[in-house]
PDB file of C-alpha atoms in Angstrom:
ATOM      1  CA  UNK A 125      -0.630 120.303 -38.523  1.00 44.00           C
ATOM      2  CA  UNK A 126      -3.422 118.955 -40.590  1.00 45.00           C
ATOM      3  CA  UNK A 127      -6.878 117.834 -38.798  1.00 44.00           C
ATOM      4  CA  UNK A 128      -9.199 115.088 -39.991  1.00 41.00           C
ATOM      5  CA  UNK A 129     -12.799 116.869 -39.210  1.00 40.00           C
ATOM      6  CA  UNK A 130     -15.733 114.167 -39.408  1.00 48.00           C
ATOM      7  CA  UNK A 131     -18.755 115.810 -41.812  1.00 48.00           C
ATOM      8  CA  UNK A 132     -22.068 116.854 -39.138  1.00 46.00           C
ATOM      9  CA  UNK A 133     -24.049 114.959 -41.711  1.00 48.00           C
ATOM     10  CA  UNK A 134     -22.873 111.537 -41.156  1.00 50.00           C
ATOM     11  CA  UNK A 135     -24.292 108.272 -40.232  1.00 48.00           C
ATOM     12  CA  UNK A 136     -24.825 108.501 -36.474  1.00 54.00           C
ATOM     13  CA  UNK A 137     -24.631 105.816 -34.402  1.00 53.00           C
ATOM     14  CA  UNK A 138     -28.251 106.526 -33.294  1.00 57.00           C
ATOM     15  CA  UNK A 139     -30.741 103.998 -33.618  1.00 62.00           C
ATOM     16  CA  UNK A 140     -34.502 103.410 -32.230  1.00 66.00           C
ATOM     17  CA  UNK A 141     -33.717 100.576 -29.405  1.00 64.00           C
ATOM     18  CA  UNK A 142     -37.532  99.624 -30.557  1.00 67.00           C
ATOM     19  CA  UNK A 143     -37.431  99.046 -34.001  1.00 72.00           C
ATOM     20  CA  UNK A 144     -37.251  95.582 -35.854  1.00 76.00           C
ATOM     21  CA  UNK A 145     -35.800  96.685 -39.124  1.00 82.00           C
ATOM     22  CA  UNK A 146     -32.517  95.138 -40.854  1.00 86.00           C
ATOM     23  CA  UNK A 147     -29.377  98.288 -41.379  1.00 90.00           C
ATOM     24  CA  UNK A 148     -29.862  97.583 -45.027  1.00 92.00           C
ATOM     25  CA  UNK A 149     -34.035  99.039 -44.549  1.00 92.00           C
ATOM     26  CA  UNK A 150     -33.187 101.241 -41.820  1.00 92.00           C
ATOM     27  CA  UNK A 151     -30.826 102.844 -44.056  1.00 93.00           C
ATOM     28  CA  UNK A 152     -32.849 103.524 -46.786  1.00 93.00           C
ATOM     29  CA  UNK A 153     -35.342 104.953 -44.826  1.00 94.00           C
ATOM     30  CA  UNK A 154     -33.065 107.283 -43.359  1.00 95.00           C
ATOM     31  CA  UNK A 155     -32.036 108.755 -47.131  1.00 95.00           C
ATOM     32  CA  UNK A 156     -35.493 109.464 -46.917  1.00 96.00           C
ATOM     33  CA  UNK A 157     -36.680 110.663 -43.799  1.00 97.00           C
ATOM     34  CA  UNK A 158     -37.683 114.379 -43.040  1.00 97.00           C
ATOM     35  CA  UNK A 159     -37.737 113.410 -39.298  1.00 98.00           C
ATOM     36  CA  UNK A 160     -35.000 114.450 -36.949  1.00 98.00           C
ATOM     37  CA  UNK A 161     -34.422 113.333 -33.402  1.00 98.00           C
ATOM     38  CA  UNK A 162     -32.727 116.121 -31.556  1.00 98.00           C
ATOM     39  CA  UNK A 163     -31.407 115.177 -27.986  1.00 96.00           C
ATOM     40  CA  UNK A 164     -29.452 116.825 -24.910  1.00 95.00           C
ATOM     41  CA  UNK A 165     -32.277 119.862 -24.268  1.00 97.00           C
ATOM     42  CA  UNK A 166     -32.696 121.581 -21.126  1.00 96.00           C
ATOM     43  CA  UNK A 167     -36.056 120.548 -19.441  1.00 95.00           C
ATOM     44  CA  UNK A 168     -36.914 124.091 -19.440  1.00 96.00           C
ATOM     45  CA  UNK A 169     -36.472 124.659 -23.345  1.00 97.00           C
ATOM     46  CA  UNK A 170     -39.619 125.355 -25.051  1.00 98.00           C
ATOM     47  CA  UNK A 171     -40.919 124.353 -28.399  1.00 98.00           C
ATOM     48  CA  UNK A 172     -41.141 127.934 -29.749  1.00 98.00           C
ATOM     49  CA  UNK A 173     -37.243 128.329 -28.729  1.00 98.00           C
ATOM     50  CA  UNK A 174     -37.057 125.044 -30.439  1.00 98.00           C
ATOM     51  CA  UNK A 175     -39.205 125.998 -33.595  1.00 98.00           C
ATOM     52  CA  UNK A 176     -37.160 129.931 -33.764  1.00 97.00           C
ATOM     53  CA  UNK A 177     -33.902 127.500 -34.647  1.00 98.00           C
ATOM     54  CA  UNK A 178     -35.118 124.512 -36.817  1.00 98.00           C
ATOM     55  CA  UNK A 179     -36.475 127.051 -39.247  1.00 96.00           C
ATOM     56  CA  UNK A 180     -32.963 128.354 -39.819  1.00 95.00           C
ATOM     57  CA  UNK A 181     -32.386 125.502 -42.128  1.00 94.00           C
ATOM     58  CA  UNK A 182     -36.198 125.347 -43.382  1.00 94.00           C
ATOM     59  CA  UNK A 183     -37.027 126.476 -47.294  1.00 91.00           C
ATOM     60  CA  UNK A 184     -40.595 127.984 -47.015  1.00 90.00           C
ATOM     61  CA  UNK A 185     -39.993 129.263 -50.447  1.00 88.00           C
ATOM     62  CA  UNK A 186     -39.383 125.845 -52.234  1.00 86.00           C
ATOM     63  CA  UNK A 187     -42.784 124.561 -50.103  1.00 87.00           C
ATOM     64  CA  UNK A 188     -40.729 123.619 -47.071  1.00 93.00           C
ATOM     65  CA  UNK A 189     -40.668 124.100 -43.568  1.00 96.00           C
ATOM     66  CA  UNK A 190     -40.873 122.839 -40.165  1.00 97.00           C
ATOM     67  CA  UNK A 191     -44.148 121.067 -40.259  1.00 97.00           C
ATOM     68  CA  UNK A 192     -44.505 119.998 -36.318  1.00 97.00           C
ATOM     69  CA  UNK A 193     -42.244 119.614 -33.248  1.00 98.00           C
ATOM     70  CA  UNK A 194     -43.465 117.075 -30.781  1.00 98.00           C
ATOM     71  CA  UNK A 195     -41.565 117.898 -27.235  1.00 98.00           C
ATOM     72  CA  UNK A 196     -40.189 114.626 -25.431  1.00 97.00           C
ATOM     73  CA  UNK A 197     -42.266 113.985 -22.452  1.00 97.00           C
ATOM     74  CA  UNK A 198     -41.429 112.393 -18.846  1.00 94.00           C
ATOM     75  CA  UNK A 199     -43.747 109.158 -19.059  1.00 94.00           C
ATOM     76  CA  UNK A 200     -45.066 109.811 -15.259  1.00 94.00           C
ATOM     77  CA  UNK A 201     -45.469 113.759 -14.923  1.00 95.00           C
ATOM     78  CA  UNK A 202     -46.080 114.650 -18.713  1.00 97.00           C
ATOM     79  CA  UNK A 203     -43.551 116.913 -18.147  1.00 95.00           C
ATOM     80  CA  UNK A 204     -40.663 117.724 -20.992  1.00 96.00           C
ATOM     81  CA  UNK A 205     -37.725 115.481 -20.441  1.00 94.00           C
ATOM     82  CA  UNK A 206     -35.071 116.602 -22.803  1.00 95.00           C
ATOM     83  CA  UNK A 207     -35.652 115.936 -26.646  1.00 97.00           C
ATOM     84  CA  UNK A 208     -37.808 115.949 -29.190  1.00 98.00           C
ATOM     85  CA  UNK A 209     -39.124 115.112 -32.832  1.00 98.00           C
ATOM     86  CA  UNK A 210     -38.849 117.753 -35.389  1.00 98.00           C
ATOM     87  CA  UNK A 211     -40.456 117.171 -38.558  1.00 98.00           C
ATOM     88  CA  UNK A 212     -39.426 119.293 -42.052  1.00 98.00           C
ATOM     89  CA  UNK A 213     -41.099 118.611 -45.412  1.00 97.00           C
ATOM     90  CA  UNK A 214     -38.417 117.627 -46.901  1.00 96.00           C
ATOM     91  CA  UNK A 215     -35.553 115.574 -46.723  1.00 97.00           C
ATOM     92  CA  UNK A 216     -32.852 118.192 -47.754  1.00 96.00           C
ATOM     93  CA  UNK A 217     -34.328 120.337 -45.214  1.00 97.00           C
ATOM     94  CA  UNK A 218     -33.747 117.348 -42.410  1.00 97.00           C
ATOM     95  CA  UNK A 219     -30.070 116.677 -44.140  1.00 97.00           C
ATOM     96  CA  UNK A 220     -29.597 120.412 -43.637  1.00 97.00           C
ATOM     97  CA  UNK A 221     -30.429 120.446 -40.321  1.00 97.00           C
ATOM     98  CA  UNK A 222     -28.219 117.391 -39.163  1.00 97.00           C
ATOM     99  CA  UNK A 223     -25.264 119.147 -40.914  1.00 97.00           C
ATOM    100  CA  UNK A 224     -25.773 122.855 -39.694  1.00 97.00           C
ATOM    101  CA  UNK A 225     -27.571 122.708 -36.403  1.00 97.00           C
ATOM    102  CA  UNK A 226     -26.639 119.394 -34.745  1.00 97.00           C
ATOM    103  CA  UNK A 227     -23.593 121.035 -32.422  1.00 96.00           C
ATOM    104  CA  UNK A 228     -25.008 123.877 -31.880  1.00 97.00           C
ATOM    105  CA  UNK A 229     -25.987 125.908 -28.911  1.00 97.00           C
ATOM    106  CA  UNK A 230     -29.741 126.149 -27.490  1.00 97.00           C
ATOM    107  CA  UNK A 231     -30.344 127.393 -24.179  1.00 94.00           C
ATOM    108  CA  UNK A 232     -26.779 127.015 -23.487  1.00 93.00           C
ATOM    109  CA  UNK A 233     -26.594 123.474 -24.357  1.00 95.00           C
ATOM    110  CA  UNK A 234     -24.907 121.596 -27.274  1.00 96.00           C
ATOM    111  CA  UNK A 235     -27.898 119.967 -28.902  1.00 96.00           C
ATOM    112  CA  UNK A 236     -27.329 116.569 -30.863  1.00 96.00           C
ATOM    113  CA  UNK A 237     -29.744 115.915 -33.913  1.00 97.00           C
ATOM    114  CA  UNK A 238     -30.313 112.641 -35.904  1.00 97.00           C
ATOM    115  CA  UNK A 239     -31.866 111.828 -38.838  1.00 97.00           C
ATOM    116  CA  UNK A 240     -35.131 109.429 -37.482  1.00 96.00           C
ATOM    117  CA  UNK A 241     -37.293 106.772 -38.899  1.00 94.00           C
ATOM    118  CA  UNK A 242     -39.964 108.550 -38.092  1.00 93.00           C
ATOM    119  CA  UNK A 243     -42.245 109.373 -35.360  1.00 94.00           C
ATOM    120  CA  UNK A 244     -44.968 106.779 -34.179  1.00 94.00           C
ATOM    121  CA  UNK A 245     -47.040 107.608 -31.230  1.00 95.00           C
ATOM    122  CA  UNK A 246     -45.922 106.658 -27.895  1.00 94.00           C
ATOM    123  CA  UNK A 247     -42.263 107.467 -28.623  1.00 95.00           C
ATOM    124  CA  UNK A 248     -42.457 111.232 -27.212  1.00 95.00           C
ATOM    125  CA  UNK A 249     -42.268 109.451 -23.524  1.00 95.00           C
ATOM    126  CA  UNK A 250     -39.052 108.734 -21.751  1.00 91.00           C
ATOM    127  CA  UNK A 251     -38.025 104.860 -21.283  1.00 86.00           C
ATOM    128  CA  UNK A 252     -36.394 104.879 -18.373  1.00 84.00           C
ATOM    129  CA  UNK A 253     -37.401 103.513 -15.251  1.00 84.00           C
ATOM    130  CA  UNK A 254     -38.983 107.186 -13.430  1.00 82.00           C
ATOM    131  CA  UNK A 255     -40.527 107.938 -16.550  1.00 86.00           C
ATOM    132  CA  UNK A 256     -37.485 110.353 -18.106  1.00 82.00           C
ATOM    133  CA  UNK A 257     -34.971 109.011 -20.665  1.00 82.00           C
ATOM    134  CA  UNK A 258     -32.711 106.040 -19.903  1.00 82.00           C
ATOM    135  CA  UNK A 259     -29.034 108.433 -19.688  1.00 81.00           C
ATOM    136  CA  UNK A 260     -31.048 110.539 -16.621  1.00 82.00           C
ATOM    137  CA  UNK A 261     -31.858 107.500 -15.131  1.00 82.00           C
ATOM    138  CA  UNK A 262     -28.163 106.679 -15.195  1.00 82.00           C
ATOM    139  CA  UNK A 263     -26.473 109.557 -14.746  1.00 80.00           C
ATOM    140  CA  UNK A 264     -24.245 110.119 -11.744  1.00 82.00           C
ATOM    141  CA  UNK A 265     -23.151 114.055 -12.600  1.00 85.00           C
ATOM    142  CA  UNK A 266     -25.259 117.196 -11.326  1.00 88.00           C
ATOM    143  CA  UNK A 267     -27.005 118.785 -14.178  1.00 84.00           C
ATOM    144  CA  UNK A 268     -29.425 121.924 -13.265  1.00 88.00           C
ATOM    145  CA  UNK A 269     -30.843 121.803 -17.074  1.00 86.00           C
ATOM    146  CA  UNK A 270     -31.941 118.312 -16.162  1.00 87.00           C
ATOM    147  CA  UNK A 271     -33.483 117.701 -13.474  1.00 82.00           C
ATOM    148  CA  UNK A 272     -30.114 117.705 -11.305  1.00 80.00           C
ATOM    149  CA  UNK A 273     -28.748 114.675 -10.193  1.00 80.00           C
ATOM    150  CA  UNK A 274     -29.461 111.505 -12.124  1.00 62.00           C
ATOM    151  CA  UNK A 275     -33.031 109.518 -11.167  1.00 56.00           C
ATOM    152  CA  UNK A 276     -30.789 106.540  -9.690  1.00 63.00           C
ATOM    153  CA  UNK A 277     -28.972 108.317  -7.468  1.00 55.00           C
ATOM    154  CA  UNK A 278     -31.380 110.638  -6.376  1.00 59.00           C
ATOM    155  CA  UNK A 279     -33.509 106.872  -5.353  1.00 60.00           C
ATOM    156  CA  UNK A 280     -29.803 106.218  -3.598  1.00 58.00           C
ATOM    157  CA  UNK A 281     -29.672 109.139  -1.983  1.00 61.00           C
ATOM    158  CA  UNK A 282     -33.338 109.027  -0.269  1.00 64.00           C
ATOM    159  CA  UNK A 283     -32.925 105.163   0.857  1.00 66.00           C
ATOM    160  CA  UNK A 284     -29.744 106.599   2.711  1.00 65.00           C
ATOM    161  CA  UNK A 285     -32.079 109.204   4.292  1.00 66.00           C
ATOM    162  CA  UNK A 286     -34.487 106.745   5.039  1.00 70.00           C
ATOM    163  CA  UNK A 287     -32.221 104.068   6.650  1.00 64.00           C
ATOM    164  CA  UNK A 288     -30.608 106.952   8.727  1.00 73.00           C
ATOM    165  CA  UNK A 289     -34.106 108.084  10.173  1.00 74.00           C
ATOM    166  CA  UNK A 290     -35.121 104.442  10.945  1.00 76.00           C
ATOM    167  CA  UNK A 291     -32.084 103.858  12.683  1.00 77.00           C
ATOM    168  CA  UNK A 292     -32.135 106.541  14.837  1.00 77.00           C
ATOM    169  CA  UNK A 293     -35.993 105.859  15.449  1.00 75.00           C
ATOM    170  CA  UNK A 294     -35.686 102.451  16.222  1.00 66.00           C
ATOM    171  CA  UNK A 295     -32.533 102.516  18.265  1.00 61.00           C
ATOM    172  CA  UNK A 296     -34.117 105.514  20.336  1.00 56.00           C
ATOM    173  CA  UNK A 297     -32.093 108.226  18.321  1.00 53.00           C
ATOM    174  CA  UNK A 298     -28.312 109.004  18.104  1.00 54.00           C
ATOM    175  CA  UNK A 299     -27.786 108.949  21.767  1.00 52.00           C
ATOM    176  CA  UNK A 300     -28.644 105.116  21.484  1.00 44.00           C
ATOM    177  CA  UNK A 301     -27.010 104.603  18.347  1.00 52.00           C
ATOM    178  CA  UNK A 302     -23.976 105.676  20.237  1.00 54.00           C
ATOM    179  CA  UNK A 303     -24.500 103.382  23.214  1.00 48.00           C
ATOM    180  CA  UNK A 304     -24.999 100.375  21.220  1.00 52.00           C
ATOM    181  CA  UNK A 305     -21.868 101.432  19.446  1.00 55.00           C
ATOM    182  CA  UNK A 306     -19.783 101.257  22.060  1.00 57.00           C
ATOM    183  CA  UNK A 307     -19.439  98.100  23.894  1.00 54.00           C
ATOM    184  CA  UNK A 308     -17.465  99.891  26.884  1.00 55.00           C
ATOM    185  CA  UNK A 309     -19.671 102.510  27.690  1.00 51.00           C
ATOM    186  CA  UNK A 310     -22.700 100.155  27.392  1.00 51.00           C
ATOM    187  CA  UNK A 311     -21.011  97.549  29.627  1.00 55.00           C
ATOM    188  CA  UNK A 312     -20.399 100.606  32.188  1.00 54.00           C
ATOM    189  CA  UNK A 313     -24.107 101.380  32.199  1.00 52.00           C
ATOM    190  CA  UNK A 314     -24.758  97.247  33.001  1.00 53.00           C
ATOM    191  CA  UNK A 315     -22.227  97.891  35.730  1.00 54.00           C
ATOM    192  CA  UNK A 316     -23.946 100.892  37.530  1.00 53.00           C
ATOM    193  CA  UNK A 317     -27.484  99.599  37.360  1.00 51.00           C
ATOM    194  CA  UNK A 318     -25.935  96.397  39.329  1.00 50.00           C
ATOM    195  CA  UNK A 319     -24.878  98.739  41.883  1.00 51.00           C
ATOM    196  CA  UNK A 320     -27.279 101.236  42.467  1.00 53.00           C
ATOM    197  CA  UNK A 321     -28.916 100.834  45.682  1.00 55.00           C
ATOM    198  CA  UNK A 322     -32.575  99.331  45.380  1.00 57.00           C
ATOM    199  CA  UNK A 323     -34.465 100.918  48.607  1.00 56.00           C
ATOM    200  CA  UNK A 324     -37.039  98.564  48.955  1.00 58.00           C
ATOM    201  CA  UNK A 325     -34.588  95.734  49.206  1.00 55.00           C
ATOM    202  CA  UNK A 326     -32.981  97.556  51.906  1.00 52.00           C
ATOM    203  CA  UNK A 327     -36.050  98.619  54.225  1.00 56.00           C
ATOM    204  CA  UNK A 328     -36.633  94.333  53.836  1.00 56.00           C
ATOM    205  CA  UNK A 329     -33.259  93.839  55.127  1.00 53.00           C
ATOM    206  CA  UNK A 330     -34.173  96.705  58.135  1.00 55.00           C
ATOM    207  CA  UNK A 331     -36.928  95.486  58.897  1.00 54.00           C
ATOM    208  CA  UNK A 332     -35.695  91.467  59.174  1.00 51.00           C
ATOM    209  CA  UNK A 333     -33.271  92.845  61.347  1.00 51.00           C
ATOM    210  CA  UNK A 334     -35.698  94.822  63.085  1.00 47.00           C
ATOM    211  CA  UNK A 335     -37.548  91.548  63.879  1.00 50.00           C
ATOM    212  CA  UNK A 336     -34.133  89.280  64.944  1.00 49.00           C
ATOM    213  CA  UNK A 337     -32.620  91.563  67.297  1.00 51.00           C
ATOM    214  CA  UNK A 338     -36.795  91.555  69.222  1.00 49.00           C
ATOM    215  CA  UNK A 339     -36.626  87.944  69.680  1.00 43.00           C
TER     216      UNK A 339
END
């Protein structure tokens, strides 16, 4: 049966969140642009790995090539973050690029790449709240090539740690946790201080004896 296969080189729905620009301008940039976002890296790809397969689709010998790659950074720890900016000298090279490399494997992950507006500094840091890019900060899946767990739930998971260990601190650990959990047991507690014997009540009751039976 036939298949309907979308062309790598089309319009993505990727857009800088930042810019101010009509689609009409944007557009026409983008017919023009040698920059390339590239997105869904491992944290612990470097930029020569990333360099080794940009080149592929690079033409050193019609004066092109990849002219710099600047590495997406975590806004907080400067560390990489998962994408980057790689800029060609041309814009066939770019096109190229988007149609032969975008879907591809790096590091064992399918990377995703973009034609760009361009890079401005300030854009190689993440947006999202920890400092890393806004679909960490949300994510709820493990992923050891980023970071693990998403930044939200990893926040989720240490207030539940927290709350636990002020709970049992406060309430005089689980053993009191317990007790206040259940009303029986802590009314039967009530119930045998009430009837423990208190001695020095008793050698006042002796000794007012004591004193009656003298008289």
């Amino acid at each position: 049966m036939a298949q309907v296969v979308n062309p790598l080189d089309q319009a993505s729905t990727y857009r800088d969140s930042q810019s101010r620009l009509d689609a009409q301008k944007t557009q026409d940039l983008l017919d023009r642009s040698s920059t390339l976002y590239v997105g869904n890296l491992s944290f612990y790809t470097t930029e020569e790995q990333i360099y080794d397969l940009f080149q592929k689709s690079a033409s050193p010998e019609d004066g092109g090539g990849v002219k710099r790659i600047i590495m997406g950074l975590d806004r907080n720890t400067r560390t990489p973050c998962g994408f980057c900016f790689v800029e060609y000298y041309t814009h066939a090279e770019a096109a190229a690029a988007v149609r032969y490399i975008s879907g591809t494997k790096l590091d064992e992950r399918i990377v995703r790449c973009d034609l760009d507006l361009g890079y401005r500094e300030g854009r190689q840091y993440g947006r999202g709240k920890s400092g890393g890019q806004v679909r960490d900060e949300l994510r709820q899946d493990y992923d050891a090539g980023r970071g693990g767990w998403g930044a939200q739930a990893q926040r989720e998971r240490r207030e539940e740690v927290v709350y636990e260990q002020q709970t049992n601190t406060a309430g005089g650990g689980e053993e009191w946790k317990n007790v206040n959990d259940n009303p029986k047991k802590r009314q039967r507690e009530d119930d045998d201080d009430e009837m423990e014997p208190n001695p020095q009540r008793m050698r006042e009751n002796d000794d007012a004896d004591t004193r009656s039976g003298g008289s």
